Coordinates of C-alpha atoms in Angstrom, one line a residue:
X182 CA 103.8 -17.5 44.1
X183 CA 103.6 -20.9 45.7
X184 CA 106.1 -23.7 45.0
X185 CA 103.6 -25.5 42.9
X186 CA 103.0 -22.4 40.7
X187 CA 106.8 -21.9 40.3
X188 CA 107.4 -25.5 39.2
X189 CA 104.4 -25.4 36.9
X190 CA 105.8 -22.3 35.2
X191 CA 109.1 -24.0 34.9
X192 CA 107.8 -27.2 33.3
X193 CA 105.3 -25.4 31.1
X194 CA 107.9 -22.9 30.0
X195 CA 110.3 -25.7 29.0
X196 CA 107.8 -27.8 27.2
X197 CA 106.1 -24.9 25.4
X198 CA 109.5 -23.7 24.2
X199 CA 110.3 -27.2 22.9
X200 CA 107.0 -27.3 21.0
X201 CA 107.6 -23.9 19.4
X202 CA 111.2 -24.9 18.4
X203 CA 110.0 -28.1 16.8
X204 CA 107.2 -26.2 14.9
X205 CA 109.7 -23.6 13.7
X206 CA 112.2 -26.4 12.6
X207 CA 109.4 -28.2 10.8
X208 CA 107.8 -25.3 9.0
X209 CA 106.3 -26.3 5.7
X210 CA 105.7 -24.8 2.2
X211 CA 103.8 -27.5 0.4
X212 CA 100.2 -28.9 0.9
X213 CA 101.5 -32.5 1.1
X214 CA 103.6 -31.5 4.2
X215 CA 100.9 -29.3 5.6
X216 CA 98.1 -31.9 5.3
X217 CA 99.9 -35.3 5.7
X218 CA 103.6 -34.5 6.6
X219 CA 104.7 -35.6 3.2
X220 CA 103.6 -39.2 4.0
X221 CA 107.0 -39.9 5.4
X222 CA 106.7 -40.4 9.2
X223 CA 108.2 -43.6 10.5
X224 CA 105.8 -46.1 12.2
X225 CA 107.1 -45.7 15.8
X226 CA 107.1 -41.9 15.6
X227 CA 103.7 -42.0 13.9
X228 CA 102.4 -44.3 16.6
X229 CA 103.5 -41.9 19.3
X230 CA 101.9 -39.0 17.4
X231 CA 98.7 -40.9 17.1
X232 CA 98.7 -41.7 20.8
X233 CA 99.2 -38.0 21.7
X234 CA 96.5 -37.0 19.2
X235 CA 94.3 -39.7 20.7
X236 CA 95.0 -39.3 24.4
X237 CA 93.4 -35.9 24.8
X238 CA 92.5 -34.0 27.9
X239 CA 89.7 -36.6 28.3
X240 CA 92.2 -39.4 28.7
X241 CA 94.8 -37.5 30.8
X242 CA 92.6 -35.2 32.9
X243 CA 89.2 -36.7 32.9
X244 CA 89.3 -40.5 32.6
X245 CA 90.4 -41.3 36.1
X246 CA 87.8 -38.8 37.4
X247 CA 85.1 -40.4 35.3
X248 CA 85.9 -43.9 36.6
X249 CA 86.2 -42.8 40.3
X250 CA 83.5 -40.1 40.5
X251 CA 81.1 -39.9 37.6
X252 CA 80.7 -43.7 37.0
X253 CA 81.8 -44.8 40.5
X254 CA 84.1 -47.6 39.4
X255 CA 83.2 -50.5 37.2
X256 CA 80.9 -48.5 34.9
X257 CA 83.8 -46.3 33.9
X258 CA 85.3 -49.3 32.1
X259 CA 83.2 -48.4 29.1
X260 CA 85.8 -45.8 28.3
X261 CA 88.7 -48.2 28.6
X262 CA 86.9 -50.8 26.5
X263 CA 85.5 -48.5 24.0
X264 CA 88.5 -46.3 23.3
X265 CA 91.1 -49.1 23.1
X266 CA 88.8 -51.6 21.4
X267 CA 88.1 -48.9 18.8
X268 CA 91.7 -48.7 17.9
X269 CA 91.9 -52.4 17.2
X270 CA 88.9 -52.1 15.0
X271 CA 90.5 -49.1 13.2
X272 CA 93.8 -50.9 12.7
X273 CA 92.3 -54.0 11.3
X274 CA 89.1 -52.8 9.5
X275 CA 89.9 -49.4 8.0
X276 CA 93.4 -47.9 8.3
X277 CA 95.3 -50.0 5.7
X278 CA 92.6 -49.6 3.1
X279 CA 92.2 -45.9 3.6
X280 CA 95.9 -45.4 3.4
X281 CA 96.0 -47.4 0.1
X282 CA 93.3 -45.2 -1.3
X283 CA 95.8 -42.4 -0.8
X284 CA 93.8 -39.2 -0.1
X285 CA 94.7 -36.3 2.2
X286 CA 91.5 -36.1 4.2
X287 CA 88.5 -38.2 5.2
X288 CA 86.1 -36.0 3.2
X289 CA 88.4 -36.4 0.2
X290 CA 88.0 -40.2 0.4
X291 CA 84.2 -39.7 0.7
X292 CA 84.2 -37.3 -2.3
X293 CA 86.3 -39.6 -4.5
X294 CA 84.5 -42.8 -3.5
X295 CA 80.9 -41.3 -3.7
X296 CA 80.3 -37.8 -5.0
X297 CA 80.9 -34.1 -4.5
X298 CA 77.6 -33.8 -2.6
X299 CA 78.7 -36.5 -0.2
X300 CA 82.1 -34.7 0.1
X301 CA 80.3 -31.5 1.3
X302 CA 78.2 -33.5 3.8
X303 CA 81.4 -35.1 5.1
X304 CA 83.1 -31.7 5.4
X305 CA 80.2 -30.5 7.6
X306 CA 80.3 -33.7 9.7
X307 CA 84.1 -33.4 10.2
X308 CA 83.8 -29.7 11.3
X309 CA 80.9 -30.5 13.7
X310 CA 82.7 -33.4 15.3
X311 CA 86.0 -31.5 15.5
X312 CA 84.5 -28.5 17.1
X313 CA 82.6 -30.6 19.7
X314 CA 85.9 -32.5 20.4
X315 CA 88.1 -29.4 20.6
X316 CA 85.7 -27.8 23.1
X317 CA 86.7 -30.5 25.6
X318 CA 90.4 -29.9 25.0
X319 CA 90.3 -26.1 25.5
X320 CA 88.1 -26.6 28.5
X321 CA 90.9 -28.8 30.0
X322 CA 93.5 -26.1 29.2
X323 CA 91.4 -23.6 31.2
X324 CA 91.1 -26.0 34.2
X325 CA 94.9 -26.5 34.3
X326 CA 95.8 -22.8 34.1
X327 CA 93.1 -21.8 36.6
X328 CA 94.4 -24.0 39.3
X329 CA 98.1 -24.0 38.8
X330 CA 98.9 -20.5 37.5
X331 CA 96.1 -18.7 39.2
X332 CA 94.6 -17.1 36.1
X333 CA 91.0 -17.2 35.0
X334 CA 89.7 -19.9 32.7
X335 CA 89.3 -17.4 29.9
X336 CA 93.0 -16.2 30.2
X337 CA 94.1 -19.8 30.3
X338 CA 92.2 -20.8 27.2
X339 CA 93.6 -17.8 25.4
X340 CA 97.2 -18.8 26.3
X341 CA 96.5 -22.3 24.9
X342 CA 95.0 -20.8 21.7
X343 CA 98.1 -18.7 21.1
X344 CA 100.5 -21.7 21.5
X345 CA 98.4 -24.0 19.2
X346 CA 98.1 -21.2 16.7
X347 CA 101.8 -20.8 16.4
X348 CA 102.9 -24.4 15.9
X349 CA 99.8 -25.6 14.0
X350 CA 99.7 -22.7 11.5
X351 CA 103.4 -22.7 11.0
X352 CA 104.2 -26.4 10.7
X353 CA 100.9 -27.9 9.6
X354 CA 100.8 -31.7 9.9
X355 CA 104.6 -32.1 9.8
X356 CA 105.1 -29.7 12.7
X357 CA 102.1 -31.1 14.6
X358 CA 103.3 -34.6 14.1
X359 CA 106.8 -34.1 15.6
X360 CA 105.4 -31.8 18.3
X361 CA 103.0 -34.6 19.3
X362 CA 105.9 -37.0 19.6
X363 CA 107.4 -34.7 22.2
X364 CA 104.0 -34.1 23.8
X365 CA 103.4 -37.8 24.1
X366 CA 106.8 -38.2 25.9
X367 CA 105.8 -35.4 28.3
X368 CA 102.3 -36.6 29.0
X369 CA 103.2 -40.3 29.6
X370 CA 106.1 -39.4 32.0
X371 CA 103.9 -36.9 33.8
X372 CA 101.1 -39.6 34.2
X373 CA 103.3 -42.5 35.2
X374 CA 105.7 -41.0 37.7
X375 CA 103.1 -39.9 40.3
X376 CA 101.2 -43.2 39.8
X377 CA 104.3 -45.2 40.4
X378 CA 105.2 -43.1 43.5
X379 CA 101.7 -43.5 45.0
X380 CA 101.5 -47.2 44.3
X381 CA 104.9 -47.8 45.9
X382 CA 104.0 -45.7 48.9
X383 CA 100.6 -47.3 49.5
X384 CA 101.1 -50.9 48.6
X385 CA 104.9 -51.3 48.4
X386 CA 104.5 -52.3 44.7
X387 CA 105.8 -49.8 42.2
X388 CA 103.6 -51.1 39.4
X389 CA 100.3 -49.3 39.8
X390 CA 98.6 -51.5 37.3
X391 CA 99.1 -54.4 39.7
X392 CA 99.4 -52.7 43.0
X393 CA 95.9 -51.1 43.0
X394 CA 94.3 -54.6 43.3
X395 CA 95.5 -54.7 46.9
X396 CA 93.3 -51.8 47.9
X397 CA 90.1 -52.6 46.1
X398 CA 88.6 -54.6 48.9
X399 CA 89.2 -51.8 51.3
X400 CA 87.7 -49.3 48.8
X401 CA 84.6 -51.4 48.3
X402 CA 84.0 -51.7 52.1
X403 CA 84.6 -47.9 52.6
X404 CA 82.2 -47.0 49.8
X405 CA 79.4 -49.2 51.1
X406 CA 79.8 -47.7 54.6
X407 CA 79.3 -44.2 53.1
X408 CA 76.3 -45.1 51.0
X409 CA 78.0 -45.7 47.7
X410 CA 77.8 -48.9 45.7
X411 CA 80.9 -51.1 45.7
X412 CA 83.6 -49.7 43.4
X413 CA 84.1 -53.1 41.7
X414 CA 80.5 -54.2 41.4
X415 CA 78.8 -54.2 38.0
X416 CA 75.6 -52.5 36.9
X417 CA 74.8 -50.9 40.2
X418 CA 73.9 -47.5 38.8
X419 CA 70.6 -47.5 37.0
X420 CA 72.0 -44.9 34.6
X421 CA 74.6 -47.3 33.5
X422 CA 72.9 -50.7 33.4
X423 CA 73.7 -53.4 30.9
X424 CA 71.9 -51.6 28.0
X425 CA 73.6 -48.3 28.4
X426 CA 77.0 -49.9 29.1
X427 CA 76.7 -51.6 25.7
X428 CA 75.5 -48.5 23.9
X429 CA 78.2 -46.3 25.3
X430 CA 81.0 -48.8 24.7
X431 CA 79.8 -49.3 21.1
X432 CA 79.5 -45.5 20.5
X433 CA 83.1 -45.0 21.7
X434 CA 84.5 -47.9 19.8
X435 CA 82.9 -47.2 16.4
X436 CA 83.4 -43.5 17.0
X437 CA 87.1 -44.2 17.4
X438 CA 87.2 -45.8 13.9
X439 CA 85.4 -42.8 12.4
X440 CA 87.3 -39.9 13.9
X441 CA 88.7 -37.7 11.1
X442 CA 91.7 -36.4 13.0
X443 CA 92.8 -40.0 13.9
X444 CA 92.2 -41.4 10.4
X445 CA 94.3 -38.7 8.7
X446 CA 97.2 -39.9 10.8
X447 CA 97.4 -43.1 8.7
X448 CA 98.0 -41.0 5.5
X449 CA 101.2 -39.7 7.2
X450 CA 102.7 -43.2 7.2
X451 CA 105.3 -44.2 4.5
X452 CA 103.3 -47.1 3.2
X453 CA 100.2 -49.4 3.9
X454 CA 102.5 -51.7 5.9
X455 CA 103.7 -48.7 8.0
X456 CA 100.1 -47.7 8.5
X457 CA 99.4 -51.1 10.1
X458 CA 102.5 -50.8 12.3
X459 CA 101.6 -47.2 13.3
X460 CA 98.4 -48.6 14.7
X461 CA 100.2 -51.3 16.6
X462 CA 102.7 -48.8 18.1
X463 CA 99.8 -46.5 19.0
X464 CA 98.0 -49.2 20.9
X465 CA 101.1 -49.9 22.9
X466 CA 101.7 -46.3 23.7
X467 CA 98.0 -45.7 24.6
X468 CA 97.9 -48.9 26.7
X469 CA 100.6 -47.4 29.0
X470 CA 98.2 -44.7 30.2
X471 CA 94.9 -46.7 29.9
X472 CA 96.1 -49.5 32.0
X473 CA 97.2 -47.0 34.6
X474 CA 94.0 -44.9 34.8
X475 CA 92.0 -47.4 36.9
X476 CA 94.9 -47.4 39.4
X477 CA 95.0 -43.6 39.6
X478 CA 91.2 -43.6 40.1
X479 CA 91.3 -46.2 42.8
X480 CA 94.1 -44.7 44.9
X481 CA 92.7 -41.2 44.6
X482 CA 89.1 -42.2 45.5
X483 CA 90.3 -44.1 48.5
X484 CA 92.3 -41.2 49.8
X485 CA 89.5 -38.7 49.1
X486 CA 86.8 -40.7 50.9
X487 CA 89.1 -41.4 53.8
X488 CA 90.4 -37.9 54.3
X489 CA 87.2 -36.0 53.8
X490 CA 85.1 -38.2 56.1
X491 CA 87.6 -38.4 59.0
X492 CA 89.2 -35.0 59.1
X493 CA 87.6 -31.9 60.7
X494 CA 86.8 -29.2 58.2
X495 CA 89.4 -26.8 59.7
X496 CA 92.2 -29.3 59.3
X497 CA 91.6 -30.6 55.7
X498 CA 94.6 -31.0 53.5
X499 CA 95.8 -28.2 51.3
X500 CA 94.7 -29.7 48.0
X501 CA 91.1 -29.5 49.2
X502 CA 91.3 -25.8 49.9
X503 CA 93.2 -24.9 46.7
X504 CA 90.6 -26.6 44.4
X505 CA 87.7 -25.2 46.4
X506 CA 89.2 -21.7 46.0
X507 CA 88.8 -22.1 42.2
X508 CA 85.3 -23.5 42.5
X509 CA 86.1 -27.0 41.3
X510 CA 85.2 -28.4 44.7
X511 CA 81.8 -27.0 45.9
X512 CA 78.7 -28.0 47.8
X513 CA 76.0 -30.1 46.0
X514 CA 74.7 -28.6 42.8
X515 CA 77.4 -25.9 42.9
X516 CA 76.3 -24.4 46.2
X517 CA 78.9 -23.0 48.6
X518 CA 80.6 -25.6 50.9
X519 CA 78.8 -25.9 54.2
X520 CA 78.8 -28.2 57.2
X521 CA 75.1 -29.0 56.9
X522 CA 74.8 -31.4 59.8
X523 CA 77.2 -29.5 62.1
X524 CA 79.5 -32.5 62.8
X525 CA 82.6 -30.4 62.0
X526 CA 83.4 -32.2 58.7
X527 CA 82.6 -31.9 55.0
X528 CA 81.0 -35.3 54.4
X529 CA 81.4 -36.9 51.0
X530 CA 78.8 -39.7 50.9
X531 CA 76.4 -41.6 48.6
X532 CA 72.7 -41.4 48.3
X533 CA 72.0 -44.4 50.6
X534 CA 74.0 -42.9 53.5
X535 CA 72.2 -41.6 56.6
X536 CA 74.6 -38.6 56.5
X537 CA 73.8 -35.9 54.0
X538 CA 76.4 -35.4 51.2
X539 CA 78.1 -32.0 51.5
X540 CA 80.7 -32.1 48.8
X541 CA 80.7 -32.1 44.9
X542 CA 84.1 -32.7 43.3
X543 CA 84.6 -31.8 39.6
X544 CA 85.4 -34.9 37.6
X545 CA 88.3 -33.1 35.8
X546 CA 90.4 -32.4 38.8
X547 CA 91.2 -35.9 40.1
X548 CA 94.4 -36.6 38.1
X549 CA 95.6 -33.0 38.4
X550 CA 95.1 -33.2 42.2
X551 CA 96.4 -36.8 42.6
X552 CA 100.0 -35.7 43.4
X553 CA 98.8 -33.3 46.0
X554 CA 96.4 -35.8 47.4
X555 CA 99.2 -38.3 47.8
X556 CA 101.5 -35.6 49.3
X557 CA 104.1 -35.7 46.5
X558 CA 106.6 -32.9 46.1
X559 CA 105.8 -29.7 44.2
X560 CA 108.0 -30.6 41.1
X561 CA 105.8 -33.6 40.4
X562 CA 102.7 -31.5 40.7
X563 CA 104.1 -29.1 38.1
X564 CA 105.1 -32.0 35.9
X565 CA 101.5 -33.3 35.9
X566 CA 100.2 -29.9 34.9
X567 CA 102.6 -29.8 32.0
X568 CA 101.5 -33.3 30.9
X569 CA 97.8 -32.3 31.0
X570 CA 98.5 -29.3 28.8
X571 CA 100.5 -31.6 26.4
X572 CA 97.5 -33.9 26.2
X573 CA 95.0 -31.1 25.6
X574 CA 97.0 -29.2 23.1
X575 CA 98.2 -32.2 21.0
X576 CA 94.7 -33.3 20.3
X577 CA 93.5 -29.7 19.8
X578 CA 96.1 -29.1 17.1
X579 CA 95.1 -32.3 15.2
X580 CA 91.4 -31.4 15.3
X581 CA 92.1 -27.9 14.1
X582 CA 94.1 -29.3 11.2
X583 CA 91.0 -31.4 10.2
X584 CA 88.9 -28.3 10.1
X585 CA 91.6 -26.4 8.1
X586 CA 92.2 -29.2 5.6
X587 CA 88.5 -29.8 5.1
X588 CA 87.8 -26.2 4.2
X589 CA 91.0 -25.5 2.2
X590 CA 91.3 -28.8 0.4
X591 CA 87.8 -30.1 0.1
X592 CA 85.8 -26.9 -0.3
X593 CA 88.2 -24.2 -1.6
X594 CA 90.5 -26.3 -3.8
X595 CA 88.0 -29.0 -4.9
X596 CA 84.9 -26.8 -5.3
X597 CA 85.7 -23.0 -5.3
X598 CA 89.1 -22.7 -7.1
X599 CA 90.4 -25.9 -8.6
X600 CA 93.2 -23.9 -10.2
X601 CA 94.6 -22.6 -6.9
X602 CA 98.3 -22.8 -6.4
X603 CA 99.8 -24.5 -3.4
X604 CA 100.6 -21.1 -1.9
X605 CA 97.0 -20.1 -2.2
X606 CA 95.8 -23.4 -0.7
X607 CA 98.2 -23.0 2.3
X608 CA 97.1 -19.4 2.8
X609 CA 93.4 -20.5 2.9
X610 CA 94.3 -23.4 5.2
X611 CA 96.2 -21.2 7.7
X612 CA 93.4 -18.5 7.7
X613 CA 90.8 -21.2 8.3
X614 CA 92.9 -22.6 11.2
X615 CA 93.2 -19.2 12.7
X616 CA 89.4 -18.7 12.6
X617 CA 88.9 -22.2 13.9
X618 CA 91.1 -21.5 16.9
X619 CA 89.0 -18.5 17.8
X620 CA 85.8 -20.7 17.7
X621 CA 87.6 -23.4 19.7
X622 CA 88.6 -20.8 22.3
X623 CA 85.0 -19.7 22.7
X624 CA 83.8 -23.3 23.1
X625 CA 86.6 -23.9 25.7
X626 CA 85.4 -21.0 27.8
X627 CA 81.8 -22.1 27.4
X628 CA 81.9 -25.9 27.3
X629 CA 78.7 -28.0 27.2
X630 CA 79.9 -30.3 30.0
X631 CA 83.0 -31.7 31.7
X632 CA 85.9 -32.7 29.5
X633 CA 85.3 -36.4 29.3
X634 CA 81.6 -36.0 28.6
X635 CA 82.2 -33.5 25.8
X636 CA 84.7 -35.8 24.1
X637 CA 82.4 -38.8 24.4
X638 CA 79.7 -36.8 22.6
X639 CA 82.2 -36.3 19.7
X640 CA 82.8 -40.0 19.4
X641 CA 79.0 -40.6 19.2
X642 CA 78.8 -38.1 16.4
X643 CA 81.7 -39.8 14.6
X644 CA 80.1 -43.2 14.9
X645 CA 76.8 -41.9 13.6
X646 CA 78.2 -40.1 10.6
X647 CA 81.5 -41.5 9.3
X648 CA 81.9 -45.1 10.4
X649 CA 79.1 -46.6 8.3
X650 CA 80.1 -44.7 5.2
X651 CA 83.7 -45.8 5.5
X652 CA 82.9 -49.5 6.1
X653 CA 80.4 -49.6 3.3
X654 CA 82.7 -47.5 1.0
X655 CA 85.5 -50.1 1.4
X656 CA 83.5 -53.4 1.7
X657 CA 80.3 -52.8 -0.4
X658 CA 81.1 -51.7 -3.9
X659 CA 77.4 -50.9 -4.6
X660 CA 77.1 -48.3 -1.9
X661 CA 75.9 -45.2 -3.8
X662 CA 76.6 -41.5 -3.6
X663 CA 73.0 -40.6 -2.7
X664 CA 72.9 -43.4 -0.2
X665 CA 76.1 -42.2 1.5
X666 CA 74.9 -38.5 1.6
X667 CA 71.5 -39.5 3.0
X668 CA 73.0 -41.8 5.6
X669 CA 75.4 -39.3 6.9
X670 CA 72.8 -36.6 7.1
X671 CA 70.3 -38.9 8.9
X672 CA 72.8 -40.3 11.3
X673 CA 74.4 -37.0 12.2
X674 CA 71.1 -35.1 12.5
X675 CA 69.4 -37.7 14.6
X676 CA 72.4 -38.0 17.0
X677 CA 73.0 -34.3 17.3
X678 CA 69.4 -33.5 17.9
X679 CA 69.1 -36.1 20.6
X680 CA 72.2 -34.8 22.4
X681 CA 70.9 -31.2 22.4
X682 CA 67.5 -32.4 23.6
X683 CA 69.0 -34.5 26.5
X684 CA 72.1 -32.5 27.7
X685 CA 71.3 -30.6 30.9
X686 CA 73.0 -27.4 29.6
X687 CA 70.5 -27.2 26.8
X688 CA 67.0 -28.8 27.2
X689 CA 67.6 -31.5 29.7
X690 CA 65.1 -33.9 28.2
X691 CA 64.5 -37.3 29.6
X692 CA 65.5 -39.1 26.4
X693 CA 64.2 -42.4 25.1
X694 CA 64.4 -45.6 27.1
X695 CA 66.9 -44.0 29.4
X696 CA 69.6 -43.8 26.7
X697 CA 72.2 -41.1 27.7
X698 CA 73.6 -38.7 25.1
X699 CA 76.9 -40.5 25.3
X700 CA 75.3 -43.7 24.1
X701 CA 72.9 -42.4 21.4
X702 CA 75.7 -42.5 18.7
X703 CA 75.3 -46.3 18.5
X704 CA 71.6 -45.8 17.5
X705 CA 72.6 -43.0 15.1
X706 CA 75.1 -45.3 13.5
X707 CA 72.4 -48.0 12.9
X708 CA 70.2 -45.3 11.4
X709 CA 73.0 -44.3 9.1
X710 CA 73.6 -47.9 8.0
X711 CA 69.9 -48.5 7.4
X712 CA 69.4 -45.3 5.4
X713 CA 72.5 -45.8 3.3
X714 CA 71.7 -49.4 2.4
X715 CA 68.0 -48.7 1.6
X716 CA 68.7 -45.6 -0.5
X717 CA 71.5 -47.4 -2.3
X718 CA 69.0 -50.0 -3.5
X719 CA 67.0 -47.4 -5.4
X720 CA 69.7 -44.9 -6.7
X721 CA 72.3 -45.1 -9.5
X722 CA 75.2 -47.5 -8.8
X723 CA 78.8 -46.4 -8.8
X724 CA 80.7 -46.6 -12.1
X725 CA 82.2 -49.9 -13.2
X726 CA 85.6 -48.4 -12.7
X727 CA 84.8 -47.4 -9.1
X728 CA 83.4 -50.7 -8.3
X729 CA 86.5 -52.4 -9.6
X730 CA 88.7 -50.0 -7.6
X731 CA 86.8 -50.8 -4.4
X732 CA 87.4 -54.5 -5.0
X733 CA 91.1 -54.0 -5.7
X734 CA 91.7 -51.7 -2.7
X735 CA 91.2 -54.7 -0.4
X736 CA 93.9 -56.8 -2.0
X737 CA 97.6 -56.6 -0.9
X738 CA 100.0 -54.6 -3.1
X739 CA 99.3 -51.9 -5.7
X740 CA 97.3 -53.0 -8.7
X741 CA 97.3 -51.2 -12.0
X742 CA 93.9 -49.6 -11.2
X743 CA 95.1 -48.4 -7.8
X744 CA 98.2 -46.9 -9.4
X745 CA 96.1 -45.0 -11.9
X746 CA 93.8 -43.8 -9.2
X747 CA 96.7 -42.4 -7.2
X748 CA 98.1 -40.6 -10.2
X749 CA 94.7 -39.0 -10.9
X750 CA 94.5 -37.9 -7.3

């Protein structure tokens, strides 16, 4: 075994043991603990858990690669703006009111606010979104294990499945929450230490968020010389012009405010006030990584371009060979690496260069490879691997709990067996989670795209299905049950169909007006709003009591009507 593999095993072994211990110590026997951790998580801890739940493999593994490689710099800012802006929107517009409504799951809110039919549509939407999202997480697990432990992606995903199964099934939301606090600690340390080391080495400034500004001019000049557009220049890629930048940013932002596994986090807070502060803490914790990602992207892109285009192919650094050995660095379109022009180097260039491009780098490897690219010692490489696994598994567990709670609480308990005991509900929830993990593993082994892209698709689906229904359910008392069900079905069906039509792995269609699958969620959201509002004009209005409750939910404090609603729930 190499030094990197040994240190990876050490860090993975230590962190996985910690997660399992926390899950065992937090094992639950009630549905309140299983679904929402008893509603007793302090705001700072809940903020850290939200951040870990939120900063998935897409944030840790894929974001810097998206910025540097897929979006070539400026255009990658859609992820920074969309994902962080969405949290501000969620904290101000939805979280406090949903917490005050006091239900376990997002479909439960939809069912109580609208109808049982709408609840079932919401369950279907939550399951579809969660499975699309979890595919990216398990795919990230496979990438990490393939490179750092030398196992196949299938074996790597199966290891991840086993770990998630243990602590999610045993501890439910309570175990997941405290495990995610530990996972956030691991992932942020793993992300920041290499970034600080690289920034200090390259610029003399240990703050990467500031230091990377010193190399942007050099990076712009190097990219232009190799046929790429400048790293910092806006709207240079026709795929990501102003229209698509707006659509993708909006889909990510409104999708954030509609993600079921994030919204349920606010039910774990002790109070409405704690829910607000949980959101504030989450933004702080998320900002530590999101403000660092552009620096990691910039430093890594500069080193990659410089080393590949100035070093003979027989003298390339070790990181290039190790990632090429696991087929995550290849020739264009997945072809074998080949020195096409015979100049003795593997050229990595843009379309406008006179030299043919000979290298394709997987977007998901940039952060994982960054310590090796910078020549950092093996322990730091192993730490980054452990951090990547923490990011992927923390989000996967939250998503699987959404699937479990949607089936056990909103289908089995609410529809199939209203007289079920807590023991029966927990059993159904755990069985559902076990089955969901198997499906998640399959999707991780056969993902529909790279990690960041798959996760972005889930956000589009959330924006198109849940966001309009939540906003109208809180702020428009006359939104009707039939309107909500029709809106969710229309938004979800339109968006999902467009994604399947345009994704290369499926039909690879050209799409409409150049809109990419990652941006269509914004249009789907508008379809949902329009259908819900129109249908609500011609269908029976909610009861007077529900309309009064919707009005009172928005006022501070607990009114008598809200208290009665919570007791009924």
